[in-house]
Short mmCIF file of C-alpha atoms in Angstrom, two decimals:
data_model
loop_
_atom_site.label_atom_id
_atom_site.label_comp_id
_atom_site.label_asym_id
_atom_site.label_seq_id
_atom_site.Cartn_x
_atom_site.Cartn_y
_atom_site.Cartn_z
CA MET O 66 27.32 -15.66 6.82
CA SER O 67 26.75 -17.12 10.26
CA ASP O 68 27.26 -13.68 11.83
CA LYS O 69 24.26 -12.24 10.01
CA ARG O 70 21.15 -11.47 12.00
CA GLU O 71 18.00 -12.90 10.46
CA ILE O 72 14.92 -10.70 10.05
CA CYS O 73 11.60 -12.50 9.66
CA LEU O 74 9.19 -10.51 7.48
CA LEU O 75 5.48 -11.27 7.94
CA ASN O 76 2.59 -10.01 5.82
CA ASP O 77 -0.86 -11.18 4.78
CA SER O 78 -0.19 -10.43 1.08
CA PHE O 79 2.72 -11.67 -0.99
CA PRO O 80 3.08 -12.70 -4.65
CA PRO O 81 1.05 -13.85 -6.48
CA LEU O 82 -1.17 -11.40 -4.54
CA ILE O 83 0.19 -7.97 -5.45
CA ASP O 84 -0.48 -4.71 -3.66
CA GLY O 85 1.61 -1.87 -2.29
CA VAL O 86 2.44 -3.67 0.94
CA ALA O 87 3.40 -6.88 -0.85
CA ASN O 88 5.70 -4.74 -3.01
CA ALA O 89 7.25 -3.30 0.15
CA VAL O 90 7.83 -6.76 1.63
CA THR O 91 9.44 -8.13 -1.54
CA ASN O 92 11.80 -5.14 -1.64
CA TYR O 93 12.66 -5.47 2.06
CA ALA O 94 13.43 -9.14 1.44
CA ARG O 95 15.55 -8.35 -1.62
CA VAL O 96 17.65 -5.65 0.05
CA LEU O 97 18.10 -7.67 3.26
CA THR O 98 19.21 -10.71 1.27
CA GLU O 99 21.77 -8.61 -0.61
CA SER O 100 23.14 -6.98 2.55
CA ASP O 101 26.20 -8.13 4.46
CA ARG O 102 24.48 -7.49 7.80
CA PHE O 103 21.22 -9.43 7.66
CA SER O 104 19.51 -12.44 6.15
CA THR O 105 15.75 -12.87 5.89
CA CYS O 106 12.79 -15.16 5.52
CA VAL O 107 9.18 -14.34 4.63
CA VAL O 108 6.08 -15.71 6.35
CA THR O 109 2.72 -15.36 4.60
CA PRO O 110 -0.60 -17.24 4.16
CA GLU O 111 -1.07 -19.95 1.57
CA CYS O 112 -2.43 -18.67 -1.74
CA PRO O 113 -3.65 -20.61 -4.79
CA GLY O 114 -1.11 -20.45 -7.59
CA ALA O 115 1.81 -19.42 -5.38
CA ASP O 116 5.27 -20.52 -6.55
CA ASP O 117 8.03 -19.41 -4.19
CA SER O 118 10.87 -21.37 -5.81
CA ALA O 119 12.31 -18.32 -7.61
CA PHE O 120 12.86 -16.26 -4.47
CA PRO O 121 16.46 -16.24 -3.15
CA TYR O 122 15.21 -16.51 0.43
CA PRO O 123 12.90 -18.98 2.18
CA VAL O 124 9.15 -18.33 2.11
CA PHE O 125 7.04 -20.09 4.74
CA ARG O 126 3.31 -20.35 4.17
CA TYR O 127 0.65 -21.22 6.71
CA PRO O 128 -3.01 -22.28 6.32
CA SER O 129 -5.43 -19.61 5.16
CA ILE O 130 -9.13 -18.83 4.97
CA ASP O 131 -10.40 -17.69 1.58
CA LEU O 132 -11.89 -14.19 2.07
CA ARG O 133 -11.14 -12.90 -1.40
CA LYS O 134 -14.81 -12.09 -2.07
CA THR O 135 -14.98 -9.93 1.03
CA LEU O 136 -11.45 -8.57 1.43
CA GLY O 137 -9.67 -9.45 -1.80
CA TYR O 138 -7.16 -11.50 0.19
CA THR O 139 -6.68 -14.82 1.90
CA ALA O 140 -6.73 -14.48 5.70
CA GLY O 141 -4.15 -16.73 7.30
CA ASN O 142 -4.83 -18.90 10.32
CA PRO O 143 -1.64 -18.20 12.27
CA PHE O 144 -1.96 -21.03 14.78
CA SER O 145 -0.30 -23.74 12.73
CA GLY O 146 1.98 -26.01 14.69
CA LYS O 147 4.01 -26.78 11.58
CA ILE O 148 4.80 -23.16 10.75
CA GLN O 149 5.76 -22.36 14.32
CA LEU O 150 8.02 -25.41 14.51
CA SER O 151 9.75 -24.46 11.24
CA LEU O 152 10.36 -20.91 12.40
CA ASN O 153 11.45 -21.83 15.91
CA GLU O 154 14.24 -23.88 14.35
CA ARG O 155 15.70 -20.73 12.75
CA LYS O 156 17.91 -18.21 14.53
CA ILE O 157 15.67 -15.21 14.05
CA SER O 158 16.71 -11.94 15.70
CA LEU O 159 13.66 -9.76 14.95
CA LEU O 160 10.12 -10.13 13.65
CA HIS O 161 9.02 -7.40 11.25
CA THR O 162 5.31 -7.57 10.52
CA HIS O 163 3.61 -5.48 7.84
CA CYS O 164 -0.03 -6.30 8.65
CA PRO O 165 -1.63 -5.66 12.05
CA ILE O 166 -4.10 -8.54 12.02
CA MET O 167 -3.21 -12.17 11.27
CA SER O 168 0.49 -11.62 10.57
CA ASN O 169 0.88 -9.71 13.79
CA ILE O 170 -0.98 -12.38 15.76
CA LEU O 171 1.52 -14.96 14.53
CA ALA O 172 4.39 -12.61 15.34
CA ARG O 173 3.14 -12.22 18.90
CA GLU O 174 2.98 -15.97 19.32
CA LEU O 175 6.50 -16.37 17.93
CA ARG O 176 7.85 -13.64 20.19
CA GLY O 177 6.87 -15.70 23.18
CA SER O 178 8.74 -18.79 22.00
CA MET O 179 11.71 -17.08 20.31
CA ASP O 180 12.33 -14.25 22.80
CA VAL O 181 12.77 -11.63 20.04
CA PRO O 182 11.20 -8.19 19.47
CA ILE O 183 8.42 -7.23 17.06
CA VAL O 184 8.55 -4.21 14.79
CA MET O 185 5.37 -3.43 12.89
CA THR O 186 5.06 -1.11 9.88
CA TYR O 187 1.64 0.51 9.59
CA HIS O 188 1.05 1.04 5.87
CA THR O 189 -2.66 1.56 5.38
CA LYS O 190 -5.63 3.43 6.82
CA PHE O 191 -7.32 0.22 7.90
CA ASP O 192 -10.40 2.02 9.19
CA VAL O 193 -11.25 2.88 5.56
CA ASP O 194 -10.76 -0.75 4.50
CA ILE O 195 -12.91 -1.87 7.44
CA SER O 196 -15.67 0.53 6.38
CA ASN O 197 -15.56 -1.02 2.92
CA ILE O 198 -16.10 -4.47 4.44
CA THR O 199 -19.19 -3.58 6.43
CA ASP O 200 -21.26 -0.60 7.52
CA PHE O 201 -22.58 -2.49 10.56
CA GLU O 202 -21.25 -0.41 13.46
CA PRO O 203 -20.74 -3.19 16.05
CA ILE O 204 -18.60 -5.13 13.57
CA LYS O 205 -16.65 -2.01 12.57
CA ASP O 206 -16.01 -1.05 16.19
CA GLY O 207 -14.90 -4.58 17.03
CA LEU O 208 -12.47 -4.76 14.12
CA ILE O 209 -10.97 -1.36 14.94
CA LEU O 210 -10.57 -2.37 18.60
CA ALA O 211 -8.79 -5.58 17.53
CA LEU O 212 -6.60 -3.51 15.20
CA VAL O 213 -5.54 -1.08 17.94
CA GLN O 214 -4.91 -3.88 20.44
CA SER O 215 -2.74 -5.69 17.94
CA VAL O 216 -0.70 -2.60 17.04
CA SER O 217 -0.27 -1.75 20.72
CA SER O 218 1.23 -5.18 21.38
CA CYS O 219 4.31 -4.50 19.24
CA ASP O 220 7.62 -3.40 20.67
CA GLU O 221 8.09 -0.63 18.13
CA LEU O 222 5.72 0.88 15.57
CA TRP O 223 6.92 2.29 12.28
CA THR O 224 4.64 4.25 9.96
CA VAL O 225 5.22 5.11 6.32
CA SER O 226 4.27 8.75 6.97
CA ASP O 227 3.37 11.06 9.81
CA GLY O 228 -0.22 11.02 8.57
CA ALA O 229 -0.33 7.24 8.95
CA GLY O 230 0.82 7.60 12.55
CA LYS O 231 -1.84 10.19 13.27
CA ASN O 232 -4.42 7.88 11.69
CA ILE O 233 -3.73 4.96 14.04
CA GLN O 234 -3.61 7.35 17.00
CA SER O 235 -7.03 8.70 16.00
CA LEU O 236 -8.36 5.14 16.31
CA GLY O 237 -7.17 4.80 19.91
CA TYR O 238 -3.48 3.85 19.72
CA GLU O 239 -1.68 5.63 22.57
CA GLY O 240 1.96 4.76 21.84
CA ASP O 241 4.73 6.44 19.88
CA TYR O 242 5.77 5.74 16.32
CA ILE O 243 8.78 6.28 14.05
CA VAL O 244 8.27 7.45 10.46
CA MET O 245 10.08 5.02 8.14
CA PRO O 246 9.13 5.92 4.54
CA ASN O 247 8.91 3.32 1.80
CA GLY O 248 11.13 3.61 -1.25
CA VAL O 249 10.60 2.87 -4.93
CA ASP O 250 12.13 0.23 -7.18
CA ILE O 251 12.27 2.38 -10.32
CA PRO O 252 15.75 3.88 -10.81
CA ARG O 253 15.85 7.59 -11.54
CA GLN O 254 15.69 8.58 -15.20
CA SER O 255 16.21 4.97 -16.24
CA ILE O 256 14.36 4.88 -19.56
CA SER O 257 15.13 6.58 -22.86
CA GLU O 258 12.67 8.61 -24.88
CA ALA O 259 12.90 6.11 -27.72
CA GLU O 260 12.00 3.17 -25.47
CA THR O 261 9.25 5.20 -23.82
CA MET O 262 7.58 5.94 -27.16
CA LYS O 263 7.98 2.35 -28.31
CA LEU O 264 6.35 0.88 -25.17
CA THR O 265 3.47 3.37 -25.16
CA SER O 266 2.84 3.42 -28.90
CA GLY O 267 -0.23 1.18 -28.74
CA THR O 268 -2.50 4.06 -27.73
CA CYS O 269 -3.64 6.92 -29.92
CA ILE O 270 -2.36 10.05 -28.22
CA PRO O 271 -2.09 13.09 -30.50
CA GLU O 272 1.27 14.82 -30.59
CA GLY O 273 1.49 17.94 -28.43
CA VAL O 274 -1.56 17.11 -26.26
CA PRO O 275 -0.91 17.11 -22.48
CA VAL O 276 -1.02 13.62 -20.95
CA PHE O 277 -2.23 13.12 -17.39
CA LEU O 278 -1.69 9.85 -15.53
CA PHE O 279 -3.19 7.97 -12.58
CA VAL O 280 -1.69 4.71 -11.26
CA GLY O 281 -3.35 2.79 -8.45
CA ARG O 282 -6.35 0.76 -7.39
CA MET O 283 -9.48 1.84 -9.23
CA MET O 284 -11.44 2.76 -6.13
CA TRP O 285 -13.51 5.87 -5.59
CA TYR O 286 -11.73 6.62 -2.32
CA LYS O 287 -8.54 7.24 -4.31
CA GLY O 288 -10.01 10.57 -5.46
CA ILE O 289 -10.94 9.36 -8.95
CA ARG O 290 -14.30 11.15 -8.94
CA ILE O 291 -12.45 14.42 -8.39
CA ILE O 292 -10.25 13.63 -11.40
CA LEU O 293 -13.19 12.83 -13.69
CA GLU O 294 -15.22 15.88 -12.72
CA ALA O 295 -12.17 18.14 -13.15
CA LEU O 296 -11.52 16.66 -16.59
CA ALA O 297 -15.15 17.25 -17.55
CA ALA O 298 -14.71 20.90 -16.59
CA LEU O 299 -11.61 21.13 -18.80
CA LYS O 300 -13.44 19.57 -21.74
CA SER O 301 -16.33 22.03 -21.32
CA ARG O 302 -13.74 24.77 -21.91
CA ASN O 303 -12.56 23.03 -25.11
CA LEU O 304 -9.17 22.21 -23.59
CA ASP O 305 -7.63 19.10 -25.14
CA PHE O 306 -5.79 16.44 -23.12
CA ARG O 307 -5.53 12.69 -22.64
CA MET O 308 -5.99 10.97 -19.28
CA VAL O 309 -4.44 7.51 -18.75
CA PHE O 310 -5.70 5.30 -15.91
CA ILE O 311 -3.57 2.31 -14.91
CA GLY O 312 -4.93 -0.14 -12.36
CA GLY O 313 -7.82 -2.40 -11.47
CA GLY O 314 -10.23 -2.60 -8.58
CA SER O 315 -13.79 -3.26 -7.48
CA ASP O 316 -14.97 0.21 -8.61
CA TYR O 317 -13.47 -0.15 -12.10
CA ASP O 318 -16.75 -0.76 -13.95
CA GLU O 319 -18.54 2.05 -12.13
CA ILE O 320 -15.67 4.42 -12.86
CA ARG O 321 -15.82 3.54 -16.57
CA SER O 322 -19.58 4.13 -16.51
CA THR O 323 -19.15 7.54 -14.87
CA CYS O 324 -16.52 8.41 -17.46
CA SER O 325 -19.09 7.67 -20.18
CA GLN O 326 -21.78 9.71 -18.45
CA LEU O 327 -19.40 12.68 -18.33
CA MET O 328 -18.71 12.19 -22.06
CA LEU O 329 -14.99 11.68 -21.47
CA ASN O 330 -14.50 8.45 -23.41
CA ASP O 331 -12.65 10.30 -26.16
CA ARG O 332 -10.19 11.76 -23.64
CA CYS O 333 -9.66 8.87 -21.17
CA ILE O 334 -7.65 5.69 -21.71
CA PHE O 335 -8.09 2.77 -19.31
CA LEU O 336 -5.21 0.30 -19.49
CA GLY O 337 -6.10 -1.91 -16.50
CA PRO O 338 -3.36 -3.25 -14.22
CA ILE O 339 0.22 -3.21 -15.57
CA HIS O 340 2.57 -5.58 -13.76
CA ASP O 341 5.49 -5.13 -16.16
CA ARG O 342 7.63 -2.57 -14.35
CA ARG O 343 9.34 -1.46 -17.56
CA MET O 344 6.01 -0.74 -19.20
CA LEU O 345 4.84 1.15 -16.11
CA THR O 346 8.06 3.15 -16.10
CA ALA O 347 7.42 4.08 -19.72
CA TRP O 348 4.00 5.50 -18.87
CA TYR O 349 5.45 7.56 -16.03
CA ALA O 350 8.00 8.92 -18.49
CA ARG O 351 5.36 9.47 -21.21
CA ALA O 352 3.02 11.57 -19.04
CA ASP O 353 3.24 15.31 -18.41
CA LEU O 354 1.58 15.33 -14.97
CA PHE O 355 0.59 12.73 -12.40
CA LEU O 356 -2.83 13.16 -10.76
CA PHE O 357 -3.13 11.78 -7.25
CA PRO O 358 -5.93 13.52 -5.31
CA SER O 359 -6.12 10.75 -2.69
CA THR O 360 -6.47 11.37 1.03
CA PHE O 361 -6.67 7.62 1.69
CA ASP O 362 -3.08 6.68 0.88
CA THR O 363 -0.61 6.90 3.74
CA ASN O 364 2.57 7.25 1.70
CA GLY O 365 1.86 7.98 -1.95
CA LEU O 366 4.44 5.52 -3.24
CA VAL O 367 3.30 6.18 -6.80
CA VAL O 368 4.19 9.86 -6.36
CA ARG O 369 7.82 8.83 -5.76
CA GLU O 370 7.67 6.39 -8.68
CA ALA O 371 6.54 9.28 -10.86
CA ALA O 372 9.36 11.44 -9.47
CA ALA O 373 11.86 8.78 -10.58
CA CYS O 374 10.79 9.60 -14.14
CA ASN O 375 10.86 13.41 -13.76
CA LEU O 376 7.08 13.47 -13.48
CA GLY O 377 5.51 15.95 -11.07
CA ALA O 378 2.27 15.24 -9.23
CA VAL O 379 -0.89 17.06 -8.16
CA MET O 380 -1.90 16.14 -4.60
CA ILE O 381 -4.36 17.26 -1.95
CA LYS O 382 -3.13 19.81 0.57
CA GLY O 383 -2.54 18.14 3.93
CA SER O 384 -2.67 14.59 2.55
CA CYS O 385 -0.06 11.99 3.45
CA ALA O 386 1.10 11.91 -0.16
CA ALA O 387 1.84 15.64 0.06
CA GLU O 388 4.12 15.35 3.11
CA GLY O 389 7.44 17.02 2.35
CA VAL O 390 6.15 18.56 -0.90
CA THR O 391 6.63 22.27 -1.58
CA ASP O 392 3.75 23.68 -3.62
CA ASN O 393 4.71 24.94 -7.07
CA VAL O 394 8.28 23.66 -6.59
CA ASP O 395 8.33 19.84 -6.52
CA GLY O 396 4.59 19.28 -6.59
CA LEU O 397 1.24 20.96 -6.99
CA LEU O 398 -1.22 21.09 -4.07
CA VAL O 399 -4.96 21.62 -4.46
CA GLU O 400 -8.06 21.52 -2.30
CA GLU O 401 -10.02 18.27 -2.16
CA ASN O 402 -12.53 19.14 -4.85
CA ALA O 403 -12.83 19.01 -8.62
CA ALA O 404 -13.00 22.77 -9.10
CA SER O 405 -9.62 23.31 -7.44
CA LEU O 406 -8.04 20.53 -9.50
CA ALA O 407 -9.55 21.88 -12.72
CA VAL O 408 -8.12 25.38 -12.06
CA CYS O 409 -4.69 23.87 -11.42
CA LEU O 410 -4.74 21.75 -14.57
CA ALA O 411 -5.98 24.58 -16.76
CA MET O 412 -3.12 26.72 -15.50
CA VAL O 413 -0.32 24.20 -16.04
CA MET O 414 -1.62 23.22 -19.47
CA GLN O 415 -0.74 26.74 -20.58
CA HIS O 416 2.78 26.39 -19.17
CA PRO O 417 4.36 23.07 -20.22
CA ASP O 418 7.83 24.25 -19.21
CA PHE O 419 6.53 24.75 -15.67
CA MET O 420 5.19 21.17 -15.57
CA LYS O 421 8.59 19.94 -16.69
CA SER O 422 10.36 21.99 -14.01
CA VAL O 423 8.10 20.60 -11.26
CA GLY O 424 8.93 17.07 -12.43
CA GLU O 425 12.66 17.71 -12.36
CA LYS O 426 12.46 19.15 -8.83
CA ALA O 427 10.33 16.18 -7.72
CA SER O 428 13.07 13.86 -8.92
CA GLU O 429 15.66 15.83 -6.96
CA ASN O 430 13.68 16.27 -3.75
CA LEU O 431 11.15 13.44 -3.39
CA TYR O 432 12.78 10.34 -4.87
CA LEU O 433 13.83 7.65 -2.39
CA SER O 434 15.17 4.28 -3.50
CA TRP O 435 14.35 1.09 -1.62
CA ASP O 436 18.07 0.55 -0.98
CA ASP O 437 18.34 3.88 0.84
CA ALA O 438 15.03 3.45 2.67
CA ILE O 439 15.89 -0.03 3.93
CA LYS O 440 19.43 0.97 4.92
CA THR O 441 17.78 3.32 7.41
CA ALA O 442 15.52 0.47 8.54
CA MET O 443 18.50 -1.85 8.99
CA ASP O 444 20.22 0.72 11.21
CA ARG O 445 17.07 0.84 13.33
CA TYR O 446 16.86 -2.98 13.47
CA GLU O 447 20.19 -2.95 15.29
CA VAL O 448 18.85 -0.48 17.85
CA VAL O 449 15.65 -2.50 18.43
CA ILE O 450 17.54 -5.78 18.86
CA ASP O 451 19.96 -4.23 21.34
CA LYS O 452 17.12 -2.61 23.31
CA TRP O 453 15.32 -5.95 23.49
CA LYS O 454 18.40 -7.76 24.73
CA SER O 455 18.96 -5.15 27.43
CA GLY O 456 15.33 -5.43 28.62
CA ARG O 457 14.36 -1.87 27.73
CA TYR O 458 10.96 -2.77 26.26
CA PRO O 459 7.92 -3.17 28.53
CA MET O 460 6.67 -6.66 29.30
CA HIS O 461 3.60 -7.77 27.39
CA ARG O 462 0.74 -9.92 28.52
CA ASN O 463 0.91 -13.64 27.86
CA PRO O 464 1.20 -13.66 24.06
CA ALA O 465 -0.71 -16.88 23.48
CA ASP O 466 -3.73 -15.88 25.56
CA ALA O 467 -3.90 -12.41 24.03
CA ALA O 468 -3.37 -13.66 20.51
CA PHE O 469 -6.00 -16.38 20.78
CA ARG O 470 -8.49 -13.89 22.13
CA ILE O 471 -7.89 -11.36 19.35
CA GLN O 472 -7.84 -14.06 16.69
CA GLY O 473 -11.12 -15.45 17.87
CA ASP O 474 -12.71 -12.02 17.94
CA VAL O 475 -11.42 -11.11 14.48
CA LEU O 476 -12.42 -14.38 12.83
CA GLU O 477 -15.87 -14.22 14.39
CA LEU O 478 -16.36 -10.66 13.17
CA LEU O 479 -15.11 -11.51 9.68
CA GLN O 480 -17.46 -14.48 9.54
CA LYS O 481 -20.36 -12.23 10.56
CA ALA O 482 -19.37 -9.73 7.86
CA GLU O 483 -19.24 -12.49 5.25
CA HIS O 484 -22.61 -13.84 6.40
CA HIS O 485 -24.09 -10.33 6.24
CA ARG O 486 -22.73 -9.88 2.68
CA ARG O 487 -24.22 -13.19 1.51
CA ILE O 488 -27.64 -12.33 2.92
CA VAL O 489 -27.66 -8.99 1.09
CA GLU O 490 -26.53 -10.62 -2.17
CA ASP O 491 -29.28 -13.22 -1.84
CA LEU O 492 -31.92 -10.55 -1.27
CA ILE O 493 -30.70 -8.61 -4.30
CA ARG O 494 -30.75 -11.78 -6.41
CA ARG O 495 -34.34 -12.40 -5.36
CA GLU O 496 -35.14 -8.73 -6.18
CA TRP O 497 -36.28 -8.08 -2.63
CA LEU O 498 -33.96 -5.06 -2.33
#
């Protein structure tokens, strides 16, 4: 046990806050804890309602700022003497951060005191998230600059897809990156037909009608408008189907309203978020085709979850989710518009055996378990640690000075964004806008 190298995982979201990155961190922590090579601890901001007692590894939380109204998250204040003291007492070999802002600031500070390398995984197109926070250009430019500076400070950058790497480079990052895909925690073909029908029996889906599925945050930038408009085109041709949406998000109500306007209420089923993994697995197994016309997502984790259940997916040509997919073999690729999606769906609805074949090939070719994904990451950890010890990484500027400067800039910009949001809300409330 004492020979194990400890990996410190840092992220701004962690249960009870659930998103794709939090899911990645919990799976990294699980696999590392079960390995005979590494141990782990998790560092994350404080969150109301958090109970870390059930985790088989230590979770360290540091003070946070409540920005859930603006960002949907709590933003940690990484300069806590207590958290740094607790971590400095551990024999950590590598810091692996999964968020380029606050978590990475803390990692940079710890690197200076621990003399260990930082690996960062870039999961998300943060420029899209930043645009959703504010449309005020000076704030957007400042946040993107802070993002690029933070990413550039790491010793090695991993991305969940090549598209994610190209995204951060398009924002000004000039370094290299290694593609380290995420895995899925749904075992292949792990649910029976009987259990599938039992778990999904609460909805009225006629026998023999094709079932389409979307799983993810209910946000327009996930391509949901393309889905709805394509479904409306199918209905206008008297083609019958059922569309199941699983997920929640800030655009949920507007999406439901648009569904009504398109007269799709009799064809669409909105189930909200499903946190029970067995229930979610059942819906993947129940569906005939997964619809994921998103160009925002950097990895398309849900596409691999669908593949675990022999469910093929429709994706946008050239999107990150479509990386490694062969059209009409283990996936279906369309242009980024409703007409293209509608043509594709109309075609496959006439050929159910073809949909089934695409799902089976997706399971064979696209599925990647977290155990296999993180085994590759663990092999790379060894390389990074050895490179650090041999002095083969460039020296960085004083971590404390740089981190304080970036932190101050980011917090100031976030405060301005929050102030701007409150002013607009007040004007709307007074009916001045």
